[in-house]
Coordinates of C-alpha atoms in Angstrom, one line a residue:
M28 CA -117.5 -152.2 33.4
N29 CA -117.0 -148.9 31.6
S30 CA -120.4 -147.3 31.0
L31 CA -119.6 -146.6 27.4
L32 CA -118.6 -150.3 26.7
K33 CA -121.8 -151.5 28.6
R34 CA -124.0 -149.3 26.3
Q35 CA -122.2 -150.6 23.3
I36 CA -122.9 -154.3 24.3
D37 CA -126.6 -153.6 25.2
K38 CA -127.1 -151.8 21.9
K39 CA -125.0 -153.9 19.4
L40 CA -125.4 -157.5 20.8
K41 CA -129.1 -157.7 21.1
G42 CA -129.0 -160.6 18.6
G43 CA -126.3 -162.5 20.6
L44 CA -123.1 -163.6 19.0
N45 CA -124.8 -163.2 15.6
D46 CA -124.4 -159.4 16.0
L47 CA -120.7 -159.7 17.0
D48 CA -119.4 -158.1 13.8
I49 CA -121.6 -155.1 14.4
F50 CA -120.3 -154.8 17.9
L51 CA -116.7 -155.0 16.9
T52 CA -117.2 -152.4 14.2
A53 CA -118.8 -150.1 16.7
I54 CA -115.8 -150.7 19.1
D55 CA -113.4 -149.9 16.2
D56 CA -115.2 -146.7 15.3
S57 CA -115.1 -145.7 19.0
Y58 CA -111.3 -146.2 19.1
N59 CA -110.8 -144.3 15.8
N60 CA -112.9 -141.5 17.2
F61 CA -110.9 -141.5 20.4
E62 CA -107.6 -141.4 18.4
N63 CA -108.9 -138.5 16.4
Q64 CA -109.9 -136.6 19.5
I65 CA -106.5 -137.3 21.0
G66 CA -104.8 -136.1 17.8
L67 CA -106.9 -132.9 17.9
L68 CA -106.0 -132.4 21.5
Q69 CA -102.3 -133.0 20.8
R70 CA -102.4 -130.4 17.9
A71 CA -104.2 -128.0 20.2
M72 CA -101.6 -128.5 22.9
K73 CA -98.8 -128.0 20.4
I74 CA -100.3 -124.8 19.1
S75 CA -100.8 -123.5 22.6
S76 CA -97.2 -124.6 23.5
D77 CA -95.8 -122.8 20.4
E78 CA -97.7 -119.7 21.2
L79 CA -96.6 -119.8 24.8
F80 CA -93.0 -120.3 23.7
E81 CA -93.2 -117.3 21.3
A82 CA -94.8 -115.2 24.1
N83 CA -92.1 -116.2 26.5
Q84 CA -89.4 -115.4 23.9
K85 CA -90.9 -112.0 23.4
L86 CA -90.9 -111.4 27.1
R87 CA -87.2 -112.5 27.3
D88 CA -86.3 -110.2 24.4
E89 CA -88.1 -107.3 26.0
A90 CA -86.4 -108.0 29.2
E91 CA -83.0 -107.9 27.5
S92 CA -84.0 -104.7 25.7
L93 CA -84.9 -103.2 29.1
K94 CA -81.6 -104.3 30.5
E95 CA -79.8 -102.6 27.6
V96 CA -81.8 -99.5 28.0
N97 CA -81.0 -99.4 31.7
K98 CA -77.4 -100.0 31.0
N99 CA -77.3 -97.1 28.5
L100 CA -79.2 -94.9 30.9
Q101 CA -76.8 -95.7 33.6
F102 CA -73.9 -94.9 31.3
I103 CA -75.5 -91.6 30.4
L104 CA -76.0 -90.8 34.0
N105 CA -72.4 -91.8 34.9
S106 CA -71.0 -89.7 32.0
M107 CA -72.9 -86.7 33.3
S108 CA -70.7 -86.8 36.4
L109 CA -73.8 -86.4 38.6
D110 CA -73.5 -85.7 42.3
V111 CA -73.4 -89.0 44.1
A112 CA -75.5 -87.6 46.9
I113 CA -78.3 -87.0 44.3
T114 CA -78.2 -90.3 42.5
S115 CA -77.7 -92.5 45.5
N116 CA -81.1 -91.6 46.9
V117 CA -83.3 -93.8 44.8
D118 CA -86.5 -92.5 46.4
S119 CA -85.8 -88.8 45.6
F120 CA -84.0 -89.3 42.2
N121 CA -86.0 -90.0 39.1
S122 CA -83.7 -90.8 36.2
S123 CA -86.4 -90.4 33.6
D124 CA -87.3 -86.9 34.8
Y125 CA -83.7 -86.0 35.0
I126 CA -83.0 -87.2 31.5
K127 CA -86.0 -85.3 30.3
K128 CA -84.8 -82.1 31.9
Q129 CA -81.3 -82.6 30.5
S130 CA -82.7 -83.2 27.0
I131 CA -84.7 -80.0 27.1
E132 CA -81.6 -78.2 28.2
I133 CA -79.5 -79.7 25.4
V134 CA -82.2 -78.7 22.8
K135 CA -82.2 -75.2 24.3
I136 CA -78.3 -75.0 24.0
N137 CA -78.4 -76.3 20.5
K138 CA -81.0 -73.7 19.5
Q139 CA -78.8 -71.0 20.9
R140 CA -75.8 -72.4 19.1
E141 CA -77.8 -72.4 15.8
E142 CA -78.8 -68.8 16.3
L143 CA -75.2 -67.8 17.1
L144 CA -74.0 -69.5 13.9
L145 CA -76.7 -67.8 11.9
N146 CA -75.7 -64.4 13.3
L147 CA -72.0 -65.1 12.6
E148 CA -72.9 -66.1 9.1
K149 CA -74.8 -62.8 8.6
Q150 CA -72.0 -60.8 10.0
N151 CA -69.5 -62.6 7.9
Q152 CA -71.6 -61.8 4.8
V153 CA -71.8 -58.1 5.8
L154 CA -68.0 -58.0 6.3
N155 CA -67.4 -59.7 2.9
E156 CA -69.7 -57.2 1.2
Y157 CA -68.0 -54.3 2.9
A158 CA -64.5 -55.5 2.0
H159 CA -65.7 -56.0 -1.6
M160 CA -67.1 -52.5 -1.8
V161 CA -64.0 -50.8 -0.2
S162 CA -61.6 -52.8 -2.4
H163 CA -63.5 -51.6 -5.5
D164 CA -63.4 -48.0 -4.3
L165 CA -59.7 -48.2 -3.7
K166 CA -58.8 -49.5 -7.2
A167 CA -59.7 -46.2 -8.9
P168 CA -57.3 -43.9 -7.0
L169 CA -54.6 -46.5 -7.4
R170 CA -55.0 -46.5 -11.1
S171 CA -54.9 -42.7 -11.0
I172 CA -51.7 -42.6 -9.0
D173 CA -50.0 -45.1 -11.4
T174 CA -51.1 -43.2 -14.4
L175 CA -50.0 -39.8 -13.0
I176 CA -46.5 -41.1 -12.0
N177 CA -45.9 -42.6 -15.4
W178 CA -47.0 -39.4 -17.1
F179 CA -44.7 -37.3 -14.8
I180 CA -41.8 -39.6 -15.7
E181 CA -42.5 -39.3 -19.5
D182 CA -42.9 -35.5 -19.4
N183 CA -39.8 -34.8 -17.3
Q184 CA -37.2 -37.2 -18.7
A185 CA -34.6 -34.4 -18.9
M186 CA -34.7 -33.6 -15.2
M187 CA -34.9 -37.2 -14.0
N188 CA -31.8 -38.4 -12.1
E189 CA -31.1 -41.7 -10.3
T190 CA -32.5 -40.5 -7.0
N191 CA -35.7 -39.2 -8.4
M192 CA -36.3 -42.3 -10.5
K193 CA -35.6 -44.5 -7.5
S194 CA -38.2 -42.7 -5.4
L195 CA -40.8 -42.7 -8.2
N196 CA -40.2 -46.4 -9.0
L197 CA -40.7 -47.1 -5.3
I198 CA -44.1 -45.4 -5.4
L199 CA -45.0 -47.5 -8.5
S200 CA -43.9 -50.6 -6.7
N201 CA -46.0 -49.8 -3.7
V202 CA -49.0 -49.1 -5.9
E203 CA -48.5 -52.5 -7.5
K204 CA -48.4 -54.2 -4.1
M205 CA -51.6 -52.4 -3.1
D206 CA -53.2 -53.5 -6.3
L207 CA -52.3 -57.1 -5.7
L208 CA -53.6 -56.8 -2.2
I209 CA -56.9 -55.5 -3.4
K210 CA -57.2 -58.2 -6.0
G211 CA -56.5 -60.8 -3.3
I212 CA -59.2 -59.4 -1.0
L213 CA -61.7 -59.4 -3.9
N214 CA -60.9 -63.0 -4.7
Y215 CA -61.1 -64.0 -1.0
T216 CA -64.5 -62.4 -0.5
A217 CA -65.8 -63.8 -3.8
I218 CA -65.3 -67.5 -2.7
D219 CA -68.6 -67.6 -0.8
N220 CA -70.6 -66.0 -3.6
K221 CA -70.7 -68.6 -6.3
E222 CA -73.5 -70.9 -5.2
N223 CA -75.5 -71.0 -8.4
Q224 CA -72.6 -71.7 -10.7
D225 CA -71.6 -75.3 -9.7
R226 CA -71.2 -78.0 -12.3
I227 CA -69.1 -81.0 -13.2
I228 CA -65.5 -79.8 -13.8
D229 CA -62.7 -81.8 -15.6
L230 CA -59.6 -80.8 -13.7
N231 CA -57.3 -81.7 -16.6
I232 CA -59.0 -79.0 -18.7
L233 CA -59.2 -76.6 -15.9
I234 CA -55.5 -76.8 -15.0
K235 CA -54.5 -76.4 -18.7
E236 CA -56.7 -73.2 -18.8
T237 CA -55.1 -72.0 -15.5
L238 CA -51.6 -72.5 -16.8
R239 CA -52.3 -70.3 -19.8
T240 CA -53.0 -67.4 -17.4
I241 CA -49.7 -67.9 -15.5
H242 CA -46.3 -66.6 -16.8
I243 CA -44.2 -69.8 -17.1
S244 CA -40.5 -69.4 -18.1
E245 CA -38.6 -71.9 -20.2
H246 CA -36.7 -73.2 -17.1
V247 CA -40.0 -74.2 -15.4
E248 CA -41.3 -77.7 -16.0
I249 CA -44.9 -78.6 -14.8
T250 CA -45.8 -82.2 -14.9
I251 CA -49.3 -83.7 -14.3
K252 CA -48.4 -87.2 -13.0
N253 CA -51.7 -88.9 -13.8
Q254 CA -55.2 -88.4 -15.2
L255 CA -57.0 -86.0 -12.9
P256 CA -60.6 -86.7 -11.9
K257 CA -63.8 -84.7 -12.6
V258 CA -65.2 -82.9 -9.6
F259 CA -68.4 -81.0 -8.8
G260 CA -68.0 -77.4 -7.9
N261 CA -67.3 -73.9 -9.2
D262 CA -64.7 -73.0 -11.9
F263 CA -63.7 -69.8 -10.1
R264 CA -62.9 -71.6 -6.8
Y265 CA -60.9 -74.4 -8.4
K266 CA -59.0 -72.1 -10.6
Q267 CA -58.0 -69.9 -7.6
L268 CA -57.0 -73.1 -5.7
F269 CA -54.7 -74.5 -8.3
Q270 CA -53.4 -71.1 -9.6
N271 CA -52.3 -70.0 -6.1
L272 CA -50.5 -73.3 -5.3
I273 CA -48.8 -73.4 -8.7
Q274 CA -47.7 -69.8 -8.6
N275 CA -46.3 -70.3 -5.2
A276 CA -44.3 -73.3 -6.3
I277 CA -42.8 -71.3 -9.2
K278 CA -42.3 -68.0 -7.3
Y279 CA -40.6 -69.4 -4.2
N280 CA -37.9 -71.3 -6.1
D281 CA -34.3 -70.5 -6.6
K282 CA -33.3 -73.6 -8.7
E283 CA -32.0 -73.3 -12.2
K284 CA -34.5 -76.0 -13.3
I285 CA -37.8 -75.5 -11.5
T286 CA -40.0 -78.6 -11.4
V287 CA -43.6 -78.7 -10.3
E288 CA -45.5 -82.0 -10.1
I289 CA -49.3 -82.4 -9.7
G290 CA -51.0 -85.7 -9.0
N291 CA -53.8 -87.4 -7.1
S292 CA -55.2 -90.6 -5.7
E293 CA -58.7 -91.7 -4.8
S294 CA -60.5 -93.7 -2.1
D295 CA -64.1 -94.6 -1.6
A296 CA -64.8 -91.4 0.4
Q297 CA -62.4 -88.8 -0.9
I298 CA -59.9 -87.6 -3.6
S299 CA -56.4 -86.7 -2.4
F300 CA -54.2 -84.2 -4.4
Y301 CA -50.6 -83.1 -4.1
I302 CA -48.5 -80.3 -5.7
K303 CA -44.8 -80.8 -5.2
D304 CA -42.0 -78.4 -6.0
N305 CA -38.2 -78.3 -5.6
G306 CA -38.1 -74.7 -4.3
I307 CA -36.7 -72.9 -1.3
G308 CA -38.9 -74.7 1.2
I309 CA -40.8 -73.3 4.2
P310 CA -39.0 -73.0 7.5
E311 CA -40.6 -75.1 10.2
Q312 CA -41.6 -72.1 12.4
Y313 CA -43.8 -70.7 9.6
Q314 CA -45.5 -73.9 8.6
T315 CA -48.2 -73.7 11.3
R316 CA -49.3 -70.2 10.2
I317 CA -48.6 -70.2 6.5
F318 CA -52.4 -70.3 5.7
D319 CA -53.2 -67.2 7.9
I320 CA -54.4 -64.3 5.9
F321 CA -51.8 -61.6 5.0
S322 CA -49.1 -64.0 6.2
K323 CA -45.8 -63.7 4.2
L324 CA -42.4 -65.3 4.6
E325 CA -40.6 -62.1 3.8
N326 CA -41.5 -58.4 4.4
N327 CA -40.1 -57.4 1.1
D328 CA -42.2 -60.0 -0.7
P329 CA -44.3 -58.2 -3.4
S330 CA -47.2 -60.7 -3.0
S331 CA -50.4 -59.9 -1.2
G332 CA -50.0 -62.7 1.5
I333 CA -53.6 -63.8 0.7
G334 CA -52.9 -66.6 -1.8
L335 CA -52.6 -69.5 0.6
S336 CA -55.5 -68.1 2.7
I337 CA -57.7 -68.3 -0.4
V338 CA -56.5 -71.9 -0.9
K339 CA -57.4 -72.8 2.7
K340 CA -60.8 -71.1 2.5
I341 CA -61.7 -73.0 -0.7
I342 CA -60.7 -76.3 0.8
D343 CA -62.7 -75.5 3.9
F344 CA -65.7 -74.5 1.8
Y345 CA -65.7 -78.0 0.2
N346 CA -65.2 -79.7 3.6
G347 CA -61.7 -80.9 2.7
T348 CA -58.3 -80.8 4.5
I349 CA -55.0 -79.3 3.6
W350 CA -51.4 -79.7 5.0
L351 CA -47.9 -79.5 3.8
E352 CA -44.5 -81.2 4.1
S353 CA -41.4 -79.0 3.5
Q354 CA -37.6 -78.9 3.9
E355 CA -35.6 -75.8 3.4
N356 CA -33.6 -75.8 0.1
I357 CA -35.2 -79.1 -0.9
G358 CA -38.8 -78.2 -1.6
T359 CA -42.4 -78.2 -0.5
T360 CA -45.4 -80.5 -1.1
F361 CA -48.9 -79.3 -0.5
Y362 CA -51.5 -82.1 0.1
F363 CA -55.2 -81.5 0.2
T364 CA -58.3 -83.7 0.1
L365 CA -61.8 -83.2 -1.2
P366 CA -64.8 -85.4 -0.3
K367 CA -66.5 -87.3 -3.1

């Protein structure tokens, strides 16, 4: 007989069958207590089981992470094109040490690169300042030459013949070309020096102001296709950008009715613009170098050859892109994008 049951009988049935109810109540309490203990044990086992499951799950996740790390590490090692003789010897090759050494080397190279870029930036600034200074110094003698030639023509009208006038006008023409060149250089060097003048600019207003500074004949029609956006930047840069593109569209055009169309579209990341004309077009062999500084389509062109270089520099300054599509005798469309 179970010792627990024997003790219950000895204790609860001292009075014989008259104490049977007391005995049965004690037995029932024992079963209830046993069930409670079993329930507590089951809950404890469940908690332990859940904790064990979570721990196992963490171990599995960590194992997967390690696999992924190893896979990435192997990819890095493979991409480095390491010598098979080095990596194949597991005992002598420590991938962690190798990666550490390579990381240090990469940091060192990046630091050298940053120092080089900083030096180039300083040199570029010095060159810009020098070009700005020299250009200003050249303007004074040019004005003097222009004034003296015009005075000479006025004071010697009686002795002027066709040959003399042709020579003097050629001098004046070259002085004008030089003046345009100097203005272009000054505008080109000024692009980087407007950092503290940025603001929100309404391009609709800016283009209207720009058009008032350009000589536009009656046979020239300029159309703004849609409402242009507002952009953040500098007035000087955006005026130079649109002024040079619009002037080119008018200047290099041999049609009786010159048309220039300006429009834009937007995406989540950028704003796209176009300026389209019906002009003479740009030959294909020039299209790859049209943005090079001092590049001109014709040697007898009175322009400075800097206009499109200024445009390209401004677009680059704002991290945009520019390209063109052109057909001879049909026209040219310049496209450019600006990030939002």
